[in-house]
Amino acid sequence: MAVFLELLVNGISVGAVYALIALGFVVIFKATEVVNFTHASLLLAGGYVIARLHPLVGFWAALAAGIAAAALVGALVEFLILRRAHVGSRGVLAIVTIGVDILLTTELTRRIGTEVLALGDPWGDRVLRLGPITVAETRVVALAVAAALIVAFLLAFKFTGWGVAMRATAEDAETAALMGVRLGRVSLSAWAVAGALAAVAAMFLCVFPTPGLDRGTAAAAMKAFPAAILGGLDSTTGALAGGLIVGVTETLMSGYQSELAFLGRGIGDAAPFLVMIVILLLRPSGLFGTKEPARV
Amino acid sequence: MSDSTPTAATSTPATPTRPAYRPAVLRLPARPIRAALWLTVLAAAVAVPFYLEGFWLQAGLFAMSAAIGAIGINLLTGATGQLSLGHAFFLAAGAYSYVYLSSDLGLPAPLAAVAAVAVAGVCGGLFSPIAGRLKGAYLGIATLALIFVGQHVLFNAEPVTGGFNGRPVPPMELFGFVFADTPELVVLNVPFGSLERLWFLGIALLAGAAAFARGVLRGRPGLAMNTIRDHEIAAGVMGVPVARYRAGVFVLSSMYGGLAGVLVALVFQQVVPDYFGMLLSLDYLAMIVIGGLGSVAGAVAGAAFVSLLPQLLTRYSDALPLVAEPGSGGVSPAEAARILYGAAVVAVVLFLPGGLAGLATRLGRVRLKELKWAKSAPAPASRR
């Protein structure tokens, strides 16, 4: 039972980190209807800046720099490429983001090489004992920070002018533009926000118990894709739920690996995708996604 | 509006002689020229193994296999607008099925190859409940599952897949003719090893695959697919069974993937799970964007570009600036190639809509216009 609880708590905190990534993904999709495959490399960029800067300026300044860098990269991708691509379908824009992703990931993994970069976080490998279960401090912080950020964003969507503009654009871009919403700014800010969230997530993905930032981190970030889609691509609540489902599934499957030996080694990595397939079979637009009714 | 006014809708069908649908292709002036062009291409392709060394043959064979796979994914992504990141999975399905069926079940090689393509199609069919219902980039994310689950199976189902080290591929054998280095064969003083022999098989397969896809794209299915891509609801209203078409094209494209997998396995002579990862799927998407979405020629051009680039950079790395030897710390040829074609994808979408095939068409049109003008315009002297 203690093992189960421990795995569950770990799963929830990892899930919260996935939810952060998925949230950025959903924000971009809502604001611009672009499925952003660059997300994994934004995350890698943020993590890389933190890892390289922390010996020079200390962890907190490096974290701020990493968040700013990832936001800047996101904004630049929107401003320099997507805004200038005049294509008929959103599907082609998705492929453009794949092109950008190939560029960024290749360059970043080349720079990282075979190294495993530490992030110099203040929590180290300390663990917290809560009754029968032990949890890494980083996991607790991750859960708290992710929860705070997600709540802040949900509130911002509801109550700030930026959030209203974003929601109006998602609802009907043309009408929103006629009402004075500046679409360029909305999508630029969406990309910047998504980059910033990805950098925070990168930090939590690379600290204890993970050894550090290496070239496999981008693959870990891939798990946010099923998180975003199984919750529903256009739903912030869905991103939250999807992240938690993916995190818990992954952690439980890895934790009980020895009992699940018939499924093979490393089932934890494939499990989120299996869950995604099952959910998509039952609900093609995700758990919380809106099913667009078409009027003909 | 009174009844007597002819509207645009009623006046258009008045020209029944013109075919309703004219795809944008490079139209050469006359039939004989086109036939001569094709004969030249064919002759050049047949002559290649007699003049070029093994490196070029292998590079060419990889390009042919990539072209077959790219035609398949272009039917899906380019013509129907359905994104797929799972194409590598279907290549793996084809390659591994061929190995399993011919070595373990002892099927004759050609039969095993056909069955392997069928297996890839069945895999695509099993995914069709999702492929039929999801659209565009949504499907792209869902197909990521195929890659991750596929990799998991390839690494773990060791009795069938050989695990991490993969399995050797038995050579193809057609009517007693073995596509391998033994028995020795010398044609016109050129020793014909496995690469030379496979070259002709590759050309035949690619030509067949291209012809079939062309037929699909130019016929009613092609029209339906393009309509689904351009306006799903309009397609449905006009009587196109959207979900069935999406699922069907997904199956067809996975069979193309399977065929490409069989060919690549025959060239490699060893199948390893690492090859069939996420990066391969991304390569395929890069190919069709660079070549041109929705056309067979585009898929072939893009496949040649993306699959030849890393090999050329590797071969000439010491002569190129900025490209370092693999492992020396600089930009390795493989990385340089990835950076180049990542940039090419972005550049094509920004500056060259239609890709390489679109560029060729436009150049062809300009030429034709010049040609027509030169023919029809009277000499400047008489105009005065």
XYZ file of C-alpha atoms in Angstrom:
680
model
C 0.000 0.000 0.000
C 2.841 2.360 0.895
C 4.446 1.588 -2.422
C 1.226 2.368 -4.217
C 0.772 5.670 -2.369
C 4.367 6.638 -3.040
C 3.985 5.902 -6.736
C 0.701 7.759 -6.816
C 2.172 10.906 -5.244
C 5.159 10.751 -7.577
C 2.881 10.167 -10.511
C 0.738 13.163 -9.632
C 3.755 15.439 -9.343
C 5.231 14.229 -12.653
C 1.770 14.577 -14.103
C 1.621 18.182 -12.931
C 4.833 18.870 -14.850
C 3.394 17.242 -17.973
C 0.303 19.359 -17.429
C 2.479 22.498 -17.558
C 3.872 21.458 -20.934
C 0.460 20.457 -22.215
C -0.980 23.765 -21.001
C 1.458 25.711 -23.177
C 0.586 23.464 -26.076
C -3.135 24.071 -25.563
C -2.646 27.840 -25.207
C -0.947 27.942 -28.602
C -3.611 25.770 -30.161
C -6.415 27.917 -28.765
C -4.850 31.180 -29.861
C -3.630 30.174 -33.311
C -5.099 26.734 -34.117
C -1.589 25.527 -34.812
C -0.522 22.175 -33.439
C 2.920 23.017 -32.200
C 5.460 20.251 -32.639
C 8.265 22.653 -31.676
C 7.259 22.317 -28.071
C 9.791 19.635 -27.153
C 12.649 21.740 -28.490
C 11.428 24.884 -26.691
C 11.636 22.838 -23.541
C 15.101 21.634 -24.428
C 16.199 25.226 -25.138
C 14.999 26.430 -21.739
C 16.680 23.533 -19.949
C 19.897 24.052 -21.871
C 20.141 27.734 -20.932
C 19.529 26.942 -17.263
C 22.138 24.175 -17.298
C 24.799 26.319 -18.958
C 24.207 29.499 -16.953
C 23.784 28.220 -13.409
C 27.507 27.837 -12.633
C 28.015 31.476 -13.688
C 25.096 33.351 -12.194
C 23.528 30.986 -9.705
C 20.403 28.882 -10.004
C 17.632 31.452 -9.677
C 19.094 33.906 -12.186
C 19.749 30.990 -14.557
C 16.166 29.837 -14.147
C 14.898 33.313 -14.979
C 17.219 33.466 -17.970
C 16.084 30.037 -19.143
C 12.423 31.016 -18.887
C 13.114 34.254 -20.767
C 15.153 32.440 -23.417
C 12.481 29.819 -24.073
C 9.800 32.514 -24.225
C 11.950 34.467 -26.665
C 12.559 31.428 -28.867
C 8.830 30.727 -28.902
C 8.018 34.322 -29.783
C 10.662 34.376 -32.504
C 9.307 31.194 -34.080
C 5.872 32.814 -34.213
C 7.112 36.200 -35.396
C 9.700 35.126 -37.948
C 8.162 31.999 -39.382
C 4.531 31.220 -38.671
C 3.324 34.775 -39.170
C 5.004 34.901 -42.531
C 3.897 31.537 -43.818
C 0.857 32.035 -45.996
C -0.498 28.569 -46.411
C -3.948 27.251 -46.998
C -4.197 24.730 -44.223
C -3.205 24.558 -40.576
C -1.820 21.113 -41.250
C 0.995 22.611 -43.291
C 1.790 24.992 -40.424
C 2.084 21.961 -38.165
C 4.670 20.548 -40.564
C 6.525 23.887 -40.484
C 6.778 23.585 -36.718
C 8.181 20.095 -37.284
C 10.833 21.662 -39.520
C 11.700 24.180 -36.817
C 11.787 21.370 -34.290
C 14.244 19.385 -36.428
C 16.482 22.472 -36.628
C 16.415 23.345 -32.931
C 16.600 19.806 -31.583
C 19.502 18.864 -33.830
C 21.494 21.905 -32.802
C 20.709 21.565 -29.083
C 21.397 17.821 -28.893
C 24.627 18.433 -30.789
C 25.641 20.984 -28.159
C 24.646 18.697 -25.309
C 26.434 15.777 -26.938
C 26.832 12.812 -24.630
C 26.945 14.951 -21.492
C 24.423 14.860 -18.682
C 24.085 18.450 -17.503
C 23.169 19.186 -13.891
C 20.855 22.132 -13.283
C 22.291 23.167 -9.890
C 18.910 23.305 -8.180
C 18.784 24.051 -4.421
C 16.730 20.949 -3.543
C 19.346 18.362 -4.413
C 18.463 14.782 -3.511
C 16.696 15.524 -0.228
C 13.557 13.517 0.466
C 10.510 14.241 2.533
C 8.991 11.632 4.833
C 5.230 11.778 5.156
C 4.284 8.880 7.401
C 4.996 5.655 5.547
C 5.891 7.259 2.224
C 8.998 9.079 1.043
C 8.887 11.653 -1.712
C 11.716 13.625 -3.269
C 11.568 17.305 -2.296
C 11.856 18.283 -5.946
C 8.636 16.394 -6.635
C 6.790 18.281 -3.912
C 8.074 21.616 -5.204
C 7.153 20.594 -8.745
C 3.621 19.789 -7.675
C 3.247 23.060 -5.774
C 4.717 25.244 -8.521
C 2.779 23.511 -11.274
C -0.463 23.800 -9.332
C 0.173 27.486 -8.621
C 1.022 28.254 -12.253
C -1.964 26.363 -13.585
C -4.354 28.097 -11.191
C -2.792 31.459 -12.064
C -3.321 30.794 -15.760
C -6.859 29.577 -15.372
C -7.634 32.763 -13.412
C -5.827 34.907 -15.956
C -7.867 33.350 -18.750
C -11.068 34.227 -16.912
C -10.337 37.661 -15.559
C -7.550 39.571 -17.332
C -7.875 41.500 -20.576
C -5.228 39.268 -22.096
C -7.187 36.169 -21.158
C -10.422 37.558 -22.565
C -8.648 38.491 -25.802
C -7.223 34.999 -26.001
C -10.568 33.344 -25.444
C -12.288 35.642 -27.904
C -9.679 34.763 -30.536
C -10.146 31.076 -29.873
C -13.895 31.457 -30.234
C -13.935 33.462 -33.458
C -10.749 35.110 -34.672
C -12.433 37.320 -37.243
C -14.980 38.781 -34.877
C -12.329 39.254 -32.226
C -10.211 41.209 -34.701
C -13.210 43.410 -35.537
C -13.685 44.071 -31.829
C -10.163 45.439 -31.636
C -8.257 42.368 -30.469
C -4.817 42.438 -32.018
C -4.422 38.903 -33.269
C -0.688 39.236 -33.832
C -0.125 40.130 -30.201
C -2.392 37.365 -28.983
C -0.526 34.675 -30.879
C 2.869 36.168 -30.041
C 2.040 36.193 -26.348
C 0.647 32.668 -26.553
C 3.924 31.399 -27.980
C 5.973 33.296 -25.397
C 3.852 31.959 -22.536
C 4.100 28.419 -23.872
C 7.886 28.761 -24.086
C 8.092 30.046 -20.508
C 5.934 27.198 -19.193
C 8.043 24.702 -21.117
C 11.223 26.073 -19.504
C 9.758 25.677 -16.010
C 8.721 22.137 -16.914
C 12.208 21.461 -18.285
C 13.697 22.405 -14.939
C 11.465 19.957 -13.083
C 11.983 17.193 -15.633
C 15.763 17.371 -15.198
C 16.186 17.569 -11.406
C 16.393 14.662 -8.951
C 15.529 11.758 -9.351
C 16.367 12.291 -13.039
C 20.155 12.526 -13.481
C 20.027 15.783 -15.451
C 19.513 17.310 -18.856
C 20.654 15.008 -21.651
C 19.666 14.373 -25.230
C 16.846 12.117 -24.104
C 15.007 14.962 -22.374
C 13.229 15.921 -25.592
C 11.813 12.395 -25.755
C 10.483 12.766 -22.210
C 8.804 15.981 -23.296
C 7.027 14.006 -26.026
C 4.764 12.552 -23.341
C 3.075 15.913 -23.057
C 1.562 15.345 -26.510
C -0.687 12.494 -25.405
C -1.434 14.546 -22.297
C -2.677 17.445 -24.409
C -4.656 15.347 -26.845
C -6.331 12.969 -24.449
C -7.617 15.874 -22.434
C -8.789 17.646 -25.574
C -6.551 19.983 -27.543
C -8.669 23.052 -26.937
C -9.285 22.617 -23.238
C -7.091 23.935 -20.422
C -8.872 21.685 -17.929
C -8.185 18.856 -20.326
C -4.473 19.624 -20.308
C -4.504 19.372 -16.527
C -6.425 16.092 -16.487
C -4.402 14.683 -19.373
C -1.109 15.532 -17.690
C -2.172 13.833 -14.471
C -3.434 10.729 -16.279
C -0.200 10.403 -18.252
C 1.996 11.012 -15.198
C 0.180 8.554 -12.969
C -0.037 5.872 -15.675
C 3.632 6.160 -16.469
C 4.778 6.079 -12.857
C 2.512 3.175 -11.881
C 3.480 1.111 -14.925
C 7.199 1.702 -14.298
C 6.790 1.087 -10.571
C 5.055 -2.241 -11.034
C 7.281 -3.217 -13.934
C 8.383 -6.465 -12.324
C 4.764 -7.553 -11.882
C 4.048 -6.559 -15.478
C 7.090 -8.330 -16.911
C 4.993 -9.972 -19.638
C 4.549 -6.519 -21.189
C 8.278 -6.136 -21.670
C 10.912 -3.753 -20.371
C 10.259 -0.020 -20.450
C 6.481 -0.302 -20.638
C 6.281 2.978 -18.695
C 7.388 4.890 -21.775
C 4.799 3.335 -24.056
C 1.916 3.282 -21.568
C 0.812 6.935 -21.937
C 0.404 6.375 -25.662
C -1.637 3.220 -25.123
C -3.920 5.134 -22.777
C -4.228 7.856 -25.402
C -5.315 5.338 -28.044
C -7.938 3.843 -25.751
C -9.357 7.262 -24.854
C -9.359 8.423 -28.475
C -11.269 5.288 -29.464
C -13.968 6.154 -26.961
C -13.923 9.931 -27.324
C -12.285 11.136 -30.553
C -12.076 14.753 -29.398
C -10.553 13.956 -26.029
C -12.026 13.956 -22.541
C -12.840 17.658 -22.344
C -12.454 18.738 -25.959
C -15.359 20.437 -27.645
C -16.894 18.538 -30.480
C -17.470 21.115 -33.174
C -20.942 20.778 -34.555
C -21.054 21.699 -38.212
C -23.934 23.660 -39.680
C -24.409 23.140 -43.371
C -33.557 37.432 -60.394
C -35.726 36.264 -63.274
C -35.622 32.779 -64.694
C -34.247 33.805 -68.039
C -30.962 35.262 -66.783
C -28.300 32.662 -67.225
C -26.327 32.256 -64.035
C -22.749 31.237 -63.731
C -23.819 27.851 -62.466
C -25.883 27.022 -65.529
C -23.461 28.325 -68.081
C -20.357 26.426 -67.048
C -21.342 22.887 -68.079
C -21.872 24.144 -71.627
C -18.361 23.118 -72.596
C -18.476 19.338 -72.320
C -15.426 18.782 -74.490
C -13.034 20.004 -71.828
C -12.279 17.470 -69.091
C -13.668 18.662 -65.801
C -10.495 18.210 -63.842
C -7.052 19.281 -64.941
C -4.361 18.754 -62.369
C -1.450 21.130 -62.357
C 1.356 19.177 -63.959
C 4.214 19.980 -66.213
C 2.639 19.765 -69.661
C 5.154 19.300 -72.403
C 4.212 20.514 -75.860
C 3.759 17.219 -77.628
C 3.449 13.510 -77.016
C 6.627 12.446 -78.854
C 8.782 14.757 -76.775
C 7.324 13.368 -73.602
C 7.819 9.782 -74.759
C 11.409 10.572 -75.695
C 11.957 12.145 -72.274
C 10.678 9.050 -70.495
C 12.811 6.792 -72.687
C 15.881 8.856 -71.820
C 15.115 8.651 -68.119
C 14.617 4.900 -68.387
C 17.814 4.424 -70.369
C 19.768 6.490 -67.866
C 18.320 4.490 -64.979
C 19.238 1.192 -66.639
C 22.735 2.413 -67.445
C 23.537 3.543 -63.890
C 24.796 0.210 -62.471
C 27.222 -0.122 -65.375
C 28.969 3.159 -64.632
C 28.588 4.114 -60.973
C 30.190 2.478 -57.964
C 28.549 0.812 -54.984
C 28.203 3.976 -52.912
C 25.983 5.648 -55.482
C 23.955 2.510 -56.042
C 23.278 2.174 -52.352
C 22.430 5.855 -52.027
C 20.140 5.549 -55.028
C 18.429 2.485 -53.610
C 17.799 4.271 -50.322
C 16.370 7.158 -52.288
C 14.090 4.786 -54.221
C 12.836 3.170 -51.052
C 12.318 6.599 -49.508
C 10.479 7.686 -52.651
C 8.045 4.775 -52.382
C 7.369 5.588 -48.736
C 7.082 9.297 -49.481
C 4.541 8.694 -52.248
C 2.475 6.819 -49.682
C 2.584 9.528 -47.047
C 1.964 12.187 -49.679
C -1.298 10.450 -50.556
C -2.247 10.763 -46.907
C -0.769 14.095 -45.839
C -0.434 15.956 -49.105
C -3.568 14.887 -50.929
C -5.944 14.174 -48.044
C -4.577 16.587 -45.443
C -4.108 13.935 -42.751
C -0.861 14.299 -40.826
C 0.929 11.120 -39.849
C 3.972 10.833 -37.614
C 3.686 7.065 -37.625
C 5.015 6.272 -41.066
C 8.218 4.733 -39.681
C 6.066 2.198 -37.862
C 4.655 0.917 -41.156
C 8.109 0.676 -42.665
C 9.070 -1.399 -39.655
C 5.951 -3.533 -40.042
C 6.850 -4.247 -43.666
C 10.544 -4.880 -43.055
C 10.104 -7.118 -40.015
C 7.190 -9.047 -41.526
C 9.284 -9.808 -44.580
C 12.116 -11.125 -42.420
C 9.802 -13.138 -40.188
C 7.722 -14.597 -42.988
C 10.644 -15.614 -45.152
C 13.089 -16.847 -42.486
C 10.825 -18.257 -39.786
C 7.779 -19.345 -41.726
C 9.803 -20.277 -44.792
C 7.604 -18.513 -47.332
C 9.191 -17.955 -50.753
C 10.743 -14.469 -50.815
C 8.366 -12.783 -53.307
C 5.345 -14.151 -51.468
C 6.812 -12.975 -48.161
C 7.302 -9.488 -49.618
C 3.697 -9.298 -50.822
C 2.468 -10.633 -47.497
C 4.635 -8.087 -45.655
C 2.988 -5.252 -47.559
C -0.371 -6.780 -46.669
C 0.642 -6.964 -42.996
C 1.535 -3.267 -43.044
C -1.871 -2.618 -44.575
C -3.580 -4.649 -41.849
C -1.707 -2.638 -39.202
C -2.986 0.529 -40.848
C -6.462 -0.981 -40.935
C -6.329 -1.768 -37.214
C -5.579 1.904 -36.591
C -8.405 2.998 -38.897
C -11.026 3.560 -36.189
C -8.759 6.424 -35.121
C -7.429 7.315 -38.586
C -10.957 7.655 -39.927
C -12.263 9.880 -37.167
C -9.428 12.260 -36.355
C -8.458 14.981 -38.728
C -5.262 16.766 -39.679
C -2.679 17.479 -37.023
C -4.879 15.810 -34.383
C -4.187 12.517 -36.142
C -0.502 13.486 -36.238
C -0.285 13.382 -32.458
C -2.334 10.216 -32.238
C 0.042 8.475 -34.646
C 2.941 9.293 -32.312
C 1.533 6.363 -30.365
C 2.409 4.024 -33.228
C 6.061 5.066 -32.997
C 6.386 4.660 -29.244
C 4.355 1.468 -28.991
C 6.067 0.138 -32.122
C 9.535 0.775 -30.705
C 8.504 -0.940 -27.497
C 7.355 -4.018 -29.414
C 10.447 -4.077 -31.645
C 12.783 -4.021 -28.654
C 10.827 -6.513 -26.569
C 9.342 -9.115 -28.916
C 12.745 -10.715 -29.325
C 11.676 -14.081 -30.786
C 10.204 -12.243 -33.786
C 12.227 -9.042 -34.055
C 15.606 -10.050 -32.658
C 15.494 -7.236 -30.081
C 18.136 -4.551 -30.000
C 20.452 -6.122 -32.576
C 17.700 -6.841 -35.058
C 17.842 -9.654 -37.579
C 19.585 -10.416 -40.854
C 17.399 -10.112 -43.942
C 17.180 -13.071 -46.331
C 17.803 -12.007 -49.952
C 15.031 -11.649 -52.481
C 14.684 -14.431 -55.016
C 12.556 -14.132 -58.151
C 12.088 -17.168 -60.426
C 15.423 -18.626 -59.350
C 17.294 -15.326 -59.675
C 18.867 -14.392 -56.344
C 19.364 -10.719 -55.438
C 22.611 -11.286 -53.557
C 26.384 -11.282 -54.134
C 26.446 -15.038 -54.771
C 26.266 -16.739 -57.270
C 28.564 -14.462 -59.202
C 27.207 -12.749 -62.253
C 29.060 -10.564 -64.730
C 27.170 -8.484 -67.264
C 29.172 -6.601 -69.904
C 32.335 -6.870 -67.812
C 30.598 -5.367 -64.767
C 30.328 -7.689 -61.759
C 26.682 -7.704 -60.680
C 26.489 -7.905 -56.886
C 23.408 -7.501 -54.735
C 23.286 -3.706 -55.157
C 23.376 -3.865 -58.957
C 20.687 -6.510 -58.994
C 18.495 -4.752 -56.469
C 18.814 -1.549 -58.487
C 16.567 -2.963 -61.197
C 14.095 -4.340 -58.664
C 14.010 -0.906 -57.032
C 13.324 0.840 -60.326
C 10.516 -1.566 -61.134
C 8.911 -1.181 -57.703
C 9.213 2.605 -57.741
C 7.756 2.861 -61.236
C 4.833 0.648 -60.279
C 4.231 2.526 -57.019
C 4.391 5.895 -58.774
C 2.061 4.807 -61.594
C -0.516 3.466 -59.157
C -0.447 6.607 -57.003
C -0.792 8.763 -60.109
C -3.825 6.775 -61.104
C -5.351 7.221 -57.672
C -4.650 10.952 -57.617
C -5.967 11.636 -61.104
C -9.107 9.573 -60.785
C -12.230 9.994 -58.687
C -10.514 8.955 -55.440
C -7.968 11.737 -55.904
C -10.718 14.295 -56.359
C -12.486 13.031 -53.271
C -9.264 13.112 -51.246
C -8.486 16.679 -52.262
C -12.017 17.749 -51.438
C -11.709 16.220 -47.979
C -8.463 18.119 -47.480
C -9.881 21.415 -48.689
C -13.293 21.267 -47.097
C -14.361 18.284 -45.080
C -17.996 19.309 -44.778
C -18.359 20.126 -48.466
C -16.912 16.726 -49.267
C -19.414 15.027 -46.992
C -22.314 16.986 -48.482
C -21.263 15.997 -51.979
C -21.493 12.373 -51.032
C -17.890 11.507 -50.233
C -17.814 9.070 -47.311
C -15.239 11.116 -45.391
C -14.380 8.691 -42.601
C -14.174 5.723 -44.960
C -11.901 7.632 -47.317
C -9.647 8.770 -44.495
C -9.343 5.232 -43.186
C -8.844 3.849 -46.699
C -6.100 6.311 -47.602
C -4.431 5.591 -44.270
C -4.368 1.870 -45.126
C -3.062 2.571 -48.637
C -0.330 4.841 -47.319
C 0.692 2.264 -44.728
C 0.989 -0.339 -47.501
C 3.318 2.013 -49.372
C 5.253 2.344 -46.128
C 5.409 -1.449 -45.872
C 6.769 -1.762 -49.408
C 9.404 0.891 -48.692
C 10.283 -1.074 -45.545
C 10.782 -4.309 -47.497
C 13.048 -2.569 -50.006
C 15.107 -0.812 -47.337
C 15.497 -4.120 -45.496
C 16.758 -5.786 -48.679
C 19.313 -3.016 -49.176
C 20.451 -2.885 -45.531
C 20.507 -6.701 -45.211
C 19.876 -6.228 -41.497
C 16.843 -4.725 -39.735
C 17.426 -2.878 -36.461
C 14.725 -1.212 -34.338
C 16.645 2.052 -33.869
C 16.295 2.908 -37.534
C 12.499 2.914 -37.416
C 12.163 5.684 -34.830
C 10.605 9.085 -34.646
C 13.354 10.692 -36.739
C 12.500 8.534 -39.748
C 8.888 9.691 -39.592
C 10.010 13.313 -39.446
C 12.267 12.663 -42.445
C 9.263 11.531 -44.436
C 7.278 14.649 -43.600
C 10.267 16.797 -44.548
C 10.480 14.946 -47.873
C 6.950 15.664 -48.966
C 7.028 19.298 -47.879
C 10.325 19.959 -49.645
C 9.278 18.042 -52.743
C 5.751 19.335 -52.940
C 2.589 18.265 -51.148
C 0.070 16.132 -52.943
C 1.980 15.052 -56.035
C 3.905 11.933 -56.953
C 6.743 13.858 -58.582
C 7.038 15.998 -55.462
C 7.349 12.951 -53.223
C 10.069 11.487 -55.435
C 12.015 14.759 -55.630
C 11.785 15.348 -51.880
C 12.788 11.766 -51.108
C 15.860 12.110 -53.297
C 16.797 15.392 -51.607
C 16.337 14.258 -48.004
C 17.849 10.785 -48.353
C 20.810 11.740 -50.545
C 21.811 14.841 -48.578
C 23.321 13.121 -45.504
C 25.130 10.561 -47.636
C 26.617 13.201 -49.908
C 27.689 15.316 -46.932
C 29.299 12.264 -45.321
C 31.167 11.354 -48.460
C 32.480 14.825 -49.139
C 32.797 15.997 -45.525
C 36.551 16.632 -45.799
C 36.031 18.901 -48.794
C 33.208 20.936 -47.263
C 33.633 23.883 -44.908
C 31.778 23.790 -41.562
C 31.196 20.040 -41.752
C 33.461 17.998 -39.520
C 34.298 14.313 -39.391
C 31.820 12.325 -37.286
C 32.906 12.279 -33.647
C 35.353 15.174 -33.851
C 33.128 17.630 -31.982
C 32.103 19.854 -34.871
C 28.895 19.619 -36.870
C 28.816 16.044 -38.128
C 27.539 15.347 -41.653
C 24.357 13.749 -40.367
C 23.649 16.756 -38.151
C 24.496 19.183 -40.937
C 22.066 17.340 -43.189
C 19.306 17.488 -40.587
C 19.868 21.192 -40.022
C 19.861 21.799 -43.774
C 16.635 20.008 -44.449
C 14.950 21.379 -41.348
C 15.766 24.804 -42.755
C 14.651 23.643 -46.195
C 11.214 22.731 -44.821
C 10.802 26.191 -43.337
C 12.192 27.938 -46.421
C 9.970 25.986 -48.794
C 6.819 26.882 -46.889
C 7.831 30.534 -46.637
C 9.203 31.145 -50.105
C 8.358 28.235 -52.370
C 4.790 27.036 -51.894
C 4.414 23.850 -53.888
C 7.949 22.693 -53.178
C 10.387 21.445 -55.792
C 7.582 20.020 -57.948
C 5.766 23.337 -57.851
C 8.953 25.098 -58.869
C 9.362 22.758 -61.846
C 5.759 23.334 -62.889
C 6.180 27.094 -62.682
C 9.406 27.036 -64.652
C 7.685 24.816 -67.223
C 4.781 27.253 -67.517
C 7.116 30.200 -68.009
C 8.954 28.320 -70.729
C 5.729 27.397 -72.446
C 4.484 30.949 -72.315
C 7.720 32.161 -73.885
C 7.480 29.453 -76.486
C 3.903 30.277 -77.383
C 4.653 33.959 -77.513
C 7.593 33.373 -79.806
C 5.434 31.273 -82.138
C 2.352 33.446 -82.220
C 3.926 36.875 -82.158
C 4.856 38.111 -85.586
C 8.362 39.321 -86.217
C 8.985 42.779 -84.768
C 9.586 44.209 -88.244
C 6.112 43.405 -89.555
C 4.431 44.790 -86.449
C 5.435 48.279 -87.237
